[in-house]
mmCIF file of C-alpha atoms in Angstrom:
data_model
loop_
_atom_site.group_PDB
_atom_site.id
_atom_site.type_symbol
_atom_site.label_atom_id
_atom_site.label_comp_id
_atom_site.label_asym_id
_atom_site.label_seq_id
_atom_site.Cartn_x
_atom_site.Cartn_y
_atom_site.Cartn_z
ATOM 1 C CA MET A 1372 130.176 44.114 182.822
ATOM 2 C CA LYS A 1373 127.420 42.871 184.025
ATOM 3 C CA TYR A 1374 124.458 41.223 182.215
ATOM 4 C CA GLN A 1375 122.393 43.716 182.390
ATOM 5 C CA GLU A 1376 125.106 46.498 180.880
ATOM 6 C CA LYS A 1377 125.413 43.842 178.262
ATOM 7 C CA SER A 1378 121.791 43.486 177.136
ATOM 8 C CA ARG A 1379 121.304 47.707 177.381
ATOM 9 C CA GLU A 1380 124.027 47.969 174.761
ATOM 10 C CA ILE A 1381 123.180 44.503 172.612
ATOM 11 C CA ARG A 1382 119.530 46.261 172.047
ATOM 12 C CA LYS A 1383 120.661 49.853 171.893
ATOM 13 C CA GLU A 1384 123.593 48.232 169.227
ATOM 14 C CA ILE A 1385 120.579 45.973 167.057
ATOM 15 C CA ASN A 1386 118.124 49.560 166.899
ATOM 16 C CA GLN A 1387 120.781 51.535 165.463
ATOM 17 C CA SER A 1388 121.787 49.049 163.301
ATOM 18 C CA TYR A 1389 117.618 48.653 162.539
ATOM 19 C CA GLN A 1390 117.489 52.447 161.937
ATOM 20 C CA GLN A 1391 120.118 52.671 159.670
ATOM 21 C CA LEU A 1392 118.325 49.487 157.602
ATOM 22 C CA LYS A 1393 115.048 51.220 157.861
ATOM 23 C CA GLU A 1394 116.438 54.318 156.367
ATOM 24 C CA GLN A 1395 118.614 53.041 153.397
ATOM 25 C CA TYR A 1396 114.907 50.623 152.180
ATOM 26 C CA PRO A 1397 111.930 52.907 153.837
ATOM 27 C CA LEU A 1398 109.922 49.985 152.434
ATOM 28 C CA LEU A 1399 110.038 48.310 155.525
ATOM 29 C CA LYS A 1400 108.516 51.148 158.093
ATOM 30 C CA ASN A 1401 105.277 49.675 156.074
ATOM 31 C CA GLN A 1402 104.548 47.071 158.206
ATOM 32 C CA ASP A 1403 100.911 46.318 158.116
ATOM 33 C CA PHE A 1404 101.181 45.812 154.223
ATOM 34 C CA ILE A 1405 104.628 44.154 153.805
ATOM 35 C CA GLY A 1406 102.809 41.597 156.858
ATOM 36 C CA PHE A 1407 100.064 41.359 155.222
ATOM 37 C CA SER A 1408 101.631 40.948 151.239
ATOM 38 C CA ILE A 1409 103.825 38.414 152.324
ATOM 39 C CA PHE A 1410 100.441 36.700 154.675
ATOM 40 C CA LEU A 1411 99.030 36.681 151.293
ATOM 41 C CA VAL A 1412 101.899 35.106 148.593
ATOM 42 C CA SER A 1413 102.429 32.436 151.292
ATOM 43 C CA VAL A 1414 98.943 31.570 151.116
ATOM 44 C CA ILE A 1415 97.870 31.978 147.787
ATOM 45 C CA ILE A 1416 100.948 29.844 147.324
ATOM 46 C CA ILE A 1417 99.395 27.105 149.048
ATOM 47 C CA ILE A 1418 96.137 26.421 148.108
ATOM 48 C CA ALA A 1419 97.928 26.353 144.423
ATOM 49 C CA THR A 1420 100.491 24.095 145.476
ATOM 50 C CA SER A 1421 97.786 21.382 147.171
ATOM 51 C CA VAL A 1422 95.349 21.718 144.335
ATOM 52 C CA GLY A 1423 98.541 21.418 141.505
ATOM 53 C CA TRP A 1424 98.526 17.598 143.176
ATOM 54 C CA TYR A 1425 94.838 17.558 143.367
ATOM 55 C CA LYS A 1426 95.029 17.392 139.874
ATOM 56 C CA ALA A 1427 98.311 14.723 140.066
ATOM 57 C CA ILE A 1428 100.564 17.821 138.357
ATOM 58 C CA VAL A 1429 102.604 18.331 141.297
ATOM 59 C CA PRO A 1430 104.035 15.486 143.346
ATOM 60 C CA THR A 1431 103.516 14.333 146.760
ATOM 61 C CA TRP A 1432 106.768 14.914 148.388
ATOM 62 C CA LEU A 1433 107.343 18.806 146.342
ATOM 63 C CA MET A 1434 103.785 19.574 147.285
ATOM 64 C CA ILE A 1435 104.327 18.817 151.468
ATOM 65 C CA ILE A 1436 108.290 20.129 151.177
ATOM 66 C CA VAL A 1437 106.729 23.519 149.481
ATOM 67 C CA ASN A 1438 103.739 23.584 151.503
ATOM 68 C CA ALA A 1439 106.018 23.620 154.905
ATOM 69 C CA PHE A 1440 107.917 26.111 153.031
ATOM 70 C CA PHE A 1441 105.548 28.139 153.238
ATOM 71 C CA MET A 1442 103.606 27.296 156.789
ATOM 72 C CA GLY A 1443 106.616 28.306 158.682
ATOM 73 C CA ILE A 1444 106.507 32.115 156.777
ATOM 74 C CA LEU A 1445 103.166 31.740 158.256
ATOM 75 C CA HIS A 1446 104.490 30.488 161.639
ATOM 76 C CA GLU A 1447 106.588 33.836 161.956
ATOM 77 C CA ILE A 1448 103.619 35.999 160.572
ATOM 78 C CA GLU A 1449 101.739 34.291 163.250
ATOM 79 C CA HIS A 1450 104.360 35.104 166.344
ATOM 80 C CA ASP A 1451 105.081 38.714 164.561
ATOM 81 C CA LEU A 1452 101.283 39.100 165.384
ATOM 82 C CA ILE A 1453 101.219 37.816 168.830
ATOM 83 C CA HIS A 1454 103.716 40.676 169.552
ATOM 84 C CA TRP A 1455 100.826 42.614 167.470
ATOM 85 C CA LEU A 1456 103.185 44.107 164.619
ATOM 86 C CA TYR A 1457 100.715 43.762 162.584
ATOM 87 C CA PHE A 1458 97.325 46.043 162.412
ATOM 88 C CA LYS A 1459 96.849 46.494 166.117
ATOM 89 C CA LYS A 1460 95.333 49.725 165.720
ATOM 90 C CA LYS A 1461 92.978 47.357 162.528
ATOM 91 C CA LYS A 1462 91.786 45.151 165.025
ATOM 92 C CA THR A 1463 89.458 42.825 162.785
ATOM 93 C CA MET A 1464 92.012 42.529 160.090
ATOM 94 C CA HIS A 1465 94.722 41.292 162.723
ATOM 95 C CA HIS A 1466 92.347 38.138 163.799
ATOM 96 C CA PHE A 1467 91.908 37.849 160.813
ATOM 97 C CA MET A 1468 95.623 36.983 159.392
ATOM 98 C CA LEU A 1469 96.192 35.587 163.009
ATOM 99 C CA PHE A 1470 92.638 32.902 162.714
ATOM 100 C CA GLY A 1471 94.044 32.234 158.868
ATOM 101 C CA VAL A 1472 97.250 31.601 160.448
ATOM 102 C CA TRP A 1473 96.303 29.316 162.874
ATOM 103 C CA ILE A 1474 94.087 27.448 160.441
ATOM 104 C CA LEU A 1475 96.755 26.860 157.892
ATOM 105 C CA ARG A 1476 98.896 25.177 160.461
ATOM 106 C CA PRO A 1477 96.094 23.910 163.367
ATOM 107 C CA LEU A 1478 98.549 21.435 164.779
ATOM 108 C CA THR A 1479 100.030 24.038 166.955
ATOM 109 C CA ILE A 1480 98.231 25.448 169.197
ATOM 110 C CA ASN A 1481 95.541 28.340 169.677
ATOM 111 C CA PRO A 1482 97.316 31.560 168.985
ATOM 112 C CA TRP A 1483 94.856 33.550 170.957
ATOM 113 C CA ILE A 1484 95.982 31.682 174.509
ATOM 114 C CA ARG A 1485 99.672 31.408 172.782
ATOM 115 C CA ARG A 1486 99.961 34.919 173.182
ATOM 116 C CA LYS A 1487 99.179 34.690 177.037
ATOM 117 C CA LEU A 1488 102.059 31.675 177.216
ATOM 118 C CA HIS A 1489 105.068 33.103 175.521
ATOM 119 C CA TYR A 1490 104.376 37.129 176.936
ATOM 120 C CA HIS A 1491 105.070 34.626 180.271
ATOM 121 C CA HIS A 1492 108.064 33.015 178.011
ATOM 122 C CA HIS A 1493 109.423 36.341 177.271
ATOM 123 C CA LYS A 1494 109.766 37.292 180.854
ATOM 124 C CA PHE A 1495 110.290 33.268 182.625
ATOM 125 C CA SER A 1496 112.832 32.743 179.768
ATOM 126 C CA GLY A 1497 114.154 29.691 180.537
ATOM 127 C CA THR A 1498 112.787 29.162 183.667
ATOM 128 C CA LEU A 1499 110.828 26.087 185.039
ATOM 129 C CA HIS A 1500 107.425 27.385 184.598
ATOM 130 C CA ASP A 1501 108.391 28.189 180.770
ATOM 131 C CA VAL A 1502 105.595 26.140 179.776
ATOM 132 C CA GLU A 1503 105.857 26.883 176.559
ATOM 133 C CA GLU A 1504 109.090 25.633 175.921
ATOM 134 C CA GLY A 1505 108.635 23.621 178.536
ATOM 135 C CA GLY A 1506 105.484 21.967 176.338
ATOM 136 C CA VAL A 1507 107.886 21.160 173.289
ATOM 137 C CA ALA A 1508 110.345 19.001 175.413
ATOM 138 C CA ASN A 1509 112.344 21.755 176.150
ATOM 139 C CA GLY A 1510 114.821 20.060 179.283
ATOM 140 C CA GLU A 1511 114.075 16.590 178.429
ATOM 141 C CA LYS A 1512 116.713 14.628 178.097
ATOM 142 C CA TRP A 1513 117.478 13.318 174.137
ATOM 143 C CA SER A 1514 115.651 9.994 173.483
ATOM 144 C CA ILE A 1515 112.485 7.726 172.220
ATOM 145 C CA LYS A 1516 109.700 9.867 173.989
ATOM 146 C CA ARG A 1517 111.913 13.119 173.210
ATOM 147 C CA LEU A 1518 112.011 12.588 169.786
ATOM 148 C CA LEU A 1519 108.399 11.472 170.197
ATOM 149 C CA MET A 1520 107.309 14.828 172.411
ATOM 150 C CA THR A 1521 109.083 16.963 169.450
ATOM 151 C CA ALA A 1522 107.017 16.988 167.096
ATOM 152 C CA ASP A 1523 103.423 15.564 168.617
ATOM 153 C CA VAL A 1524 102.356 18.135 171.372
ATOM 154 C CA VAL A 1525 99.595 16.736 172.263
ATOM 155 C CA LEU A 1526 101.032 13.904 172.909
ATOM 156 C CA GLY A 1527 104.497 15.991 174.323
ATOM 157 C CA GLY A 1528 101.930 17.632 176.851
ATOM 158 C CA MET A 1529 100.481 13.904 178.040
ATOM 159 C CA LEU A 1530 103.899 12.261 178.814
ATOM 160 C CA ARG A 1531 104.972 16.038 180.358
ATOM 161 C CA ILE A 1532 102.647 17.278 181.980
ATOM 162 C CA GLN A 1533 103.086 16.095 184.492
ATOM 163 C CA ARG A 1534 106.187 17.396 185.385
ATOM 164 C CA LEU A 1535 105.355 20.631 183.733
ATOM 165 C CA PHE A 1536 102.946 21.181 186.734
ATOM 166 C CA SER A 1537 105.001 19.969 189.402
ATOM 167 C CA ASP A 1538 107.780 22.067 189.019
ATOM 168 C CA MET A 1539 105.481 24.697 188.748
ATOM 169 C CA ASP A 1540 104.164 23.647 191.647
ATOM 170 C CA GLY A 1541 107.943 23.166 193.143
ATOM 171 C CA GLU A 1542 108.765 27.497 192.178
ATOM 172 C CA VAL A 1543 105.043 28.231 194.070
ATOM 173 C CA LYS A 1544 106.713 27.028 196.761
ATOM 174 C CA ASN A 1545 109.752 28.119 196.472
ATOM 175 C CA GLY A 1546 108.645 31.437 196.140
ATOM 176 C CA ASN A 1547 110.045 31.557 192.749
ATOM 177 C CA LEU A 1548 106.316 31.650 190.901
ATOM 178 C CA LYS A 1549 102.624 33.136 192.286
ATOM 179 C CA LYS A 1550 100.194 30.785 192.633
ATOM 180 C CA GLU A 1551 97.670 32.566 190.839
ATOM 181 C CA THR A 1552 99.989 32.923 188.034
ATOM 182 C CA SER A 1553 100.231 29.094 188.195
ATOM 183 C CA THR A 1554 97.285 28.341 188.064
ATOM 184 C CA GLU A 1555 96.378 30.943 184.719
ATOM 185 C CA LEU A 1556 99.090 28.981 182.945
ATOM 186 C CA LYS A 1557 97.826 25.850 184.235
ATOM 187 C CA ARG A 1558 94.871 26.305 182.791
ATOM 188 C CA PHE A 1559 96.140 28.138 179.643
ATOM 189 C CA ALA A 1560 98.093 25.295 178.453
ATOM 190 C CA LEU A 1561 94.777 22.932 178.824
ATOM 191 C CA LEU A 1562 92.956 25.315 177.124
ATOM 192 C CA SER A 1563 95.380 26.293 174.051
ATOM 193 C CA LEU A 1564 95.136 22.593 172.747
ATOM 194 C CA LEU A 1565 91.135 22.971 172.674
ATOM 195 C CA PRO A 1566 89.657 22.295 170.011
ATOM 196 C CA LEU A 1567 91.487 22.332 167.012
ATOM 197 C CA THR A 1568 94.791 20.990 167.872
ATOM 198 C CA ILE A 1569 93.497 17.761 169.499
ATOM 199 C CA LEU A 1570 90.673 16.779 166.526
ATOM 200 C CA ALA A 1571 93.663 17.794 163.816
ATOM 201 C CA HIS A 1572 95.861 15.172 166.053
ATOM 202 C CA VAL A 1573 93.289 12.626 166.212
ATOM 203 C CA ILE A 1574 92.813 13.048 162.552
ATOM 204 C CA LEU A 1575 96.239 11.794 161.674
ATOM 205 C CA TYR A 1576 96.477 9.051 164.685
ATOM 206 C CA LEU A 1577 94.069 7.697 162.744
ATOM 207 C CA PHE A 1578 95.818 8.309 159.746
ATOM 208 C CA PHE A 1579 98.338 6.744 160.122
ATOM 209 C CA ALA A 1580 97.016 3.648 161.569
ATOM 210 C CA ASP A 1581 95.420 3.128 158.641
ATOM 211 C CA GLN A 1582 98.565 3.440 156.980
ATOM 212 C CA LEU A 1583 99.813 1.095 159.444
ATOM 213 C CA LEU A 1584 97.375 -1.634 158.454
ATOM 214 C CA LYS A 1585 98.129 -1.239 155.302
ATOM 215 C CA TRP A 1586 101.594 -2.123 155.545
ATOM 216 C CA LEU A 1587 101.241 -5.072 157.714
ATOM 217 C CA ASN A 1588 98.537 -6.796 155.895
ATOM 218 C CA ILE A 1589 100.858 -6.126 152.826
ATOM 219 C CA GLN A 1590 103.783 -7.444 154.660
ATOM 220 C CA PHE A 1591 102.245 -10.465 156.500
ATOM 221 C CA MET A 1592 99.042 -10.791 154.179
ATOM 222 C CA THR A 1593 97.083 -10.147 156.903
ATOM 223 C CA ASP A 1594 93.541 -8.656 156.967
ATOM 224 C CA LEU A 1595 94.287 -6.193 159.152
ATOM 225 C CA SER A 1596 91.808 -2.865 159.688
ATOM 226 C CA LEU A 1597 90.341 0.535 160.595
ATOM 227 C CA PRO A 1598 86.090 -0.113 161.314
ATOM 228 C CA SER A 1599 84.767 0.588 158.283
ATOM 229 C CA TYR A 1600 83.387 4.477 158.962
ATOM 230 C CA ILE A 1601 86.185 4.854 160.568
ATOM 231 C CA GLU A 1602 88.206 4.663 157.143
ATOM 232 C CA ASN A 1603 85.734 6.720 155.587
ATOM 233 C CA ILE A 1604 86.101 9.123 157.678
ATOM 234 C CA VAL A 1605 90.507 9.137 157.003
ATOM 235 C CA LYS A 1606 89.383 8.227 153.400
ATOM 236 C CA SER A 1607 87.401 11.487 153.093
ATOM 237 C CA LEU A 1608 90.203 13.620 154.803
ATOM 238 C CA HIS A 1609 92.550 12.067 152.711
ATOM 239 C CA VAL A 1610 93.099 16.395 150.805
ATOM 240 C CA VAL A 1611 93.087 18.278 154.035
ATOM 241 C CA ILE A 1612 96.230 15.540 155.603
ATOM 242 C CA TYR A 1613 98.310 15.661 152.561
ATOM 243 C CA THR A 1614 97.475 19.559 152.554
ATOM 244 C CA ILE A 1615 97.603 20.810 155.318
ATOM 245 C CA LEU A 1616 98.514 18.333 158.383
ATOM 246 C CA LEU A 1617 101.148 16.704 156.832
ATOM 247 C CA PRO A 1618 103.063 19.579 155.459
ATOM 248 C CA ASN A 1619 102.453 20.976 159.033
ATOM 249 C CA LEU A 1620 104.251 17.737 160.835
ATOM 250 C CA LEU A 1621 107.461 18.167 159.181
ATOM 251 C CA ARG A 1622 107.172 21.833 159.727
ATOM 252 C CA GLN A 1623 106.810 21.311 163.169
ATOM 253 C CA PHE A 1624 108.755 18.695 164.190
ATOM 254 C CA CYS A 1625 111.462 21.066 162.697
ATOM 255 C CA LEU A 1626 110.899 24.445 164.257
ATOM 256 C CA HIS A 1627 110.429 22.489 167.968
ATOM 257 C CA PHE A 1628 113.607 20.659 167.131
ATOM 258 C CA ILE A 1629 115.284 24.296 166.427
ATOM 259 C CA THR A 1630 113.162 25.715 169.125
ATOM 260 C CA SER A 1631 113.933 23.876 171.528
ATOM 261 C CA ASN A 1632 117.356 23.079 171.683
ATOM 262 C CA MET A 1633 118.176 26.969 171.280
ATOM 263 C CA HIS A 1634 116.875 27.906 174.128
ATOM 264 C CA TYR A 1635 118.076 27.260 177.208
ATOM 265 C CA PHE A 1636 116.038 25.680 180.187
ATOM 266 C CA GLY A 1637 115.712 24.848 183.648
ATOM 267 C CA ASP A 1638 118.815 26.692 185.517
ATOM 268 C CA VAL A 1639 118.617 29.948 183.314
ATOM 269 C CA GLU A 1640 119.280 33.297 185.999
ATOM 270 C CA GLU A 1641 115.713 34.879 186.263
ATOM 271 C CA GLY A 1642 116.023 38.415 183.371
ATOM 272 C CA ASN A 1643 118.853 37.376 182.097
ATOM 273 C CA VAL A 1644 118.830 37.159 178.981
ATOM 274 C CA ILE A 1645 121.803 36.420 177.252
ATOM 275 C CA GLU A 1646 121.599 32.828 178.709
ATOM 276 C CA GLN A 1647 118.219 32.459 177.169
ATOM 277 C CA THR A 1648 119.533 31.487 174.043
ATOM 278 C CA GLN A 1649 121.958 30.357 171.660
ATOM 279 C CA VAL A 1650 122.782 30.983 167.981
ATOM 280 C CA LEU A 1651 122.161 27.944 166.500
ATOM 281 C CA ASN A 1652 122.838 27.845 162.587
ATOM 282 C CA VAL A 1653 124.990 24.710 162.584
ATOM 283 C CA TRP A 1654 125.974 23.430 159.056
ATOM 284 C CA TRP A 1655 124.057 20.067 159.745
ATOM 285 C CA THR A 1656 120.557 22.137 160.623
ATOM 286 C CA PHE A 1657 119.876 23.847 157.595
ATOM 287 C CA PRO A 1658 117.636 21.021 156.251
ATOM 288 C CA MET A 1659 115.284 21.971 159.473
ATOM 289 C CA GLN A 1660 116.174 25.501 159.195
ATOM 290 C CA LEU A 1661 114.527 25.210 155.563
ATOM 291 C CA PHE A 1662 111.183 24.640 157.260
ATOM 292 C CA CYS A 1663 111.368 27.529 160.438
ATOM 293 C CA PHE A 1664 112.603 30.184 158.306
ATOM 294 C CA PHE A 1665 116.015 29.956 159.626
ATOM 295 C CA PHE A 1666 114.223 30.103 163.076
ATOM 296 C CA GLY A 1667 117.886 29.026 165.135
ATOM 297 C CA TRP A 1668 120.171 32.005 162.917
ATOM 298 C CA THR A 1669 117.357 35.078 164.316
ATOM 299 C CA HIS A 1670 115.270 34.046 167.074
ATOM 300 C CA SER A 1671 117.976 34.771 169.318
ATOM 301 C CA ILE A 1672 118.409 38.639 168.382
ATOM 302 C CA HIS A 1673 114.493 38.304 169.060
ATOM 303 C CA HIS A 1674 115.306 37.654 172.740
ATOM 304 C CA PHE A 1675 116.804 41.295 172.828
ATOM 305 C CA VAL A 1676 115.407 43.485 170.323
ATOM 306 C CA VAL A 1677 111.482 41.801 170.773
ATOM 307 C CA ASN A 1678 109.217 43.962 169.307
ATOM 308 C CA GLU A 1679 110.190 42.963 165.293
ATOM 309 C CA THR A 1680 108.981 41.929 162.192
ATOM 310 C CA PHE A 1681 110.314 38.517 160.741
ATOM 311 C CA TYR A 1682 111.385 39.985 157.546
ATOM 312 C CA VAL A 1683 113.938 42.783 158.842
ATOM 313 C CA ARG A 1684 116.054 40.464 161.930
ATOM 314 C CA HIS A 1685 116.188 38.293 158.970
ATOM 315 C CA ILE A 1686 117.573 41.178 156.472
ATOM 316 C CA GLY A 1687 119.751 42.310 159.010
ATOM 317 C CA ARG A 1688 120.897 39.315 161.485
ATOM 318 C CA LYS A 1689 124.886 39.843 159.575
ATOM 319 C CA GLN A 1690 125.198 42.724 161.912
ATOM 320 C CA ALA A 1691 123.146 42.065 165.221
ATOM 321 C CA LEU A 1692 124.273 37.748 164.829
ATOM 322 C CA GLU A 1693 127.932 40.459 165.078
ATOM 323 C CA VAL A 1694 126.618 42.605 168.034
ATOM 324 C CA LEU A 1695 125.748 39.003 169.586
ATOM 325 C CA ARG A 1696 128.723 37.622 169.645
ATOM 326 C CA LYS A 1697 130.482 40.479 169.959
ATOM 327 C CA TYR A 1698 129.188 40.846 173.790
ATOM 328 C CA GLY A 1699 128.843 36.647 174.568
ATOM 329 C CA VAL A 1700 125.680 34.896 172.788
ATOM 330 C CA ARG A 1701 127.138 31.124 172.983
ATOM 331 C CA PHE A 1702 127.191 30.031 168.743
ATOM 332 C CA ASN A 1703 126.548 26.259 167.926
ATOM 333 C CA ASP A 1704 126.261 25.076 171.502
ATOM 334 C CA LEU A 1705 126.062 21.590 170.367
ATOM 335 C CA GLY A 1706 126.713 20.675 174.180
ATOM 336 C CA THR A 1707 123.608 21.729 175.416
ATOM 337 C CA PHE A 1708 122.087 18.160 173.119
ATOM 338 C CA LYS A 1709 123.820 16.438 176.364
ATOM 339 C CA ARG A 1710 122.771 18.524 179.742
ATOM 340 C CA ALA A 1711 119.149 18.144 178.453
ATOM 341 C CA ASN A 1712 118.814 22.057 177.390
ATOM 342 C CA ARG A 1713 121.155 23.401 180.659
ATOM 343 C CA PHE A 1714 122.993 25.949 180.384
ATOM 344 C CA ARG A 1715 125.386 25.030 182.972
ATOM 345 C CA GLU A 1716 126.472 21.304 183.163
ATOM 346 C CA TYR A 1717 124.106 19.053 184.330
ATOM 347 C CA SER A 1718 124.197 15.714 186.613
ATOM 348 C CA LYS A 1719 121.190 14.417 186.896
#
């Protein structure tokens, strides 16, 4: 059976299972209500936990874990919003939610621009001009460099942009990508970091620099410090740093680790959805899955059935995963870590 036929059967069987699920639980059909309720509850819990931390009721470590978990849920809400699954006919509410999930996850790229990159990702997933996956270090050999890029989209962009743009130029030359599309993707990749993403990362850089200098002072009896005005800025932003930026750094590392290793990259046959992803749910990934709402368990399903909400995907995942396994989608292909995320063997 050709991959087109397999993909068609996978979509058909998973859609049938979702339809049965919604007939059994009609509440699941109320997408706008459920999506907004999850969004609202997540925001309330993040605010409540942050206030508890500020009043010294909730310890720092617990606040970071709780906030990171619910920010992971907000990422799923953003992903659904990018696919217009909530309030498609009520644009004000739709954009309000999109703004809300971005403000609470400011280390991520602009979601309105990400929509452009994400649609391109679905159309050309795993190719050398898949900017969304390439931007989170997918396709790089594992090293200290990749580890740093996994957590930090700004640093990752700086370290990888030359290769990404070079790959796109090569794709244009080989006739795999239109010149105007390449130019548009490059522009979106740069604009997506402005202004909030870069600003949020700069604040974190200053915070970690301040913490490092204080540690050095204690260890080596030195008197190193940032300029006083920068120290004052960092100190005034401590609430934002601890309640929003640090939980997001944890969440973002976990998400990017999972997504960059469950998506194949660099040698995927264009249009072959079966080669685009694997199911990555091996036991040792559980701590990271926790902060990206078990992305590795269910995201492969999304590549076949795009227009379905994340909560339906999770509720119906058992049957959907059986369908994926039946038609040859890979599960826990850990060799991808050695192959720089190639679907096939990689010798470079």
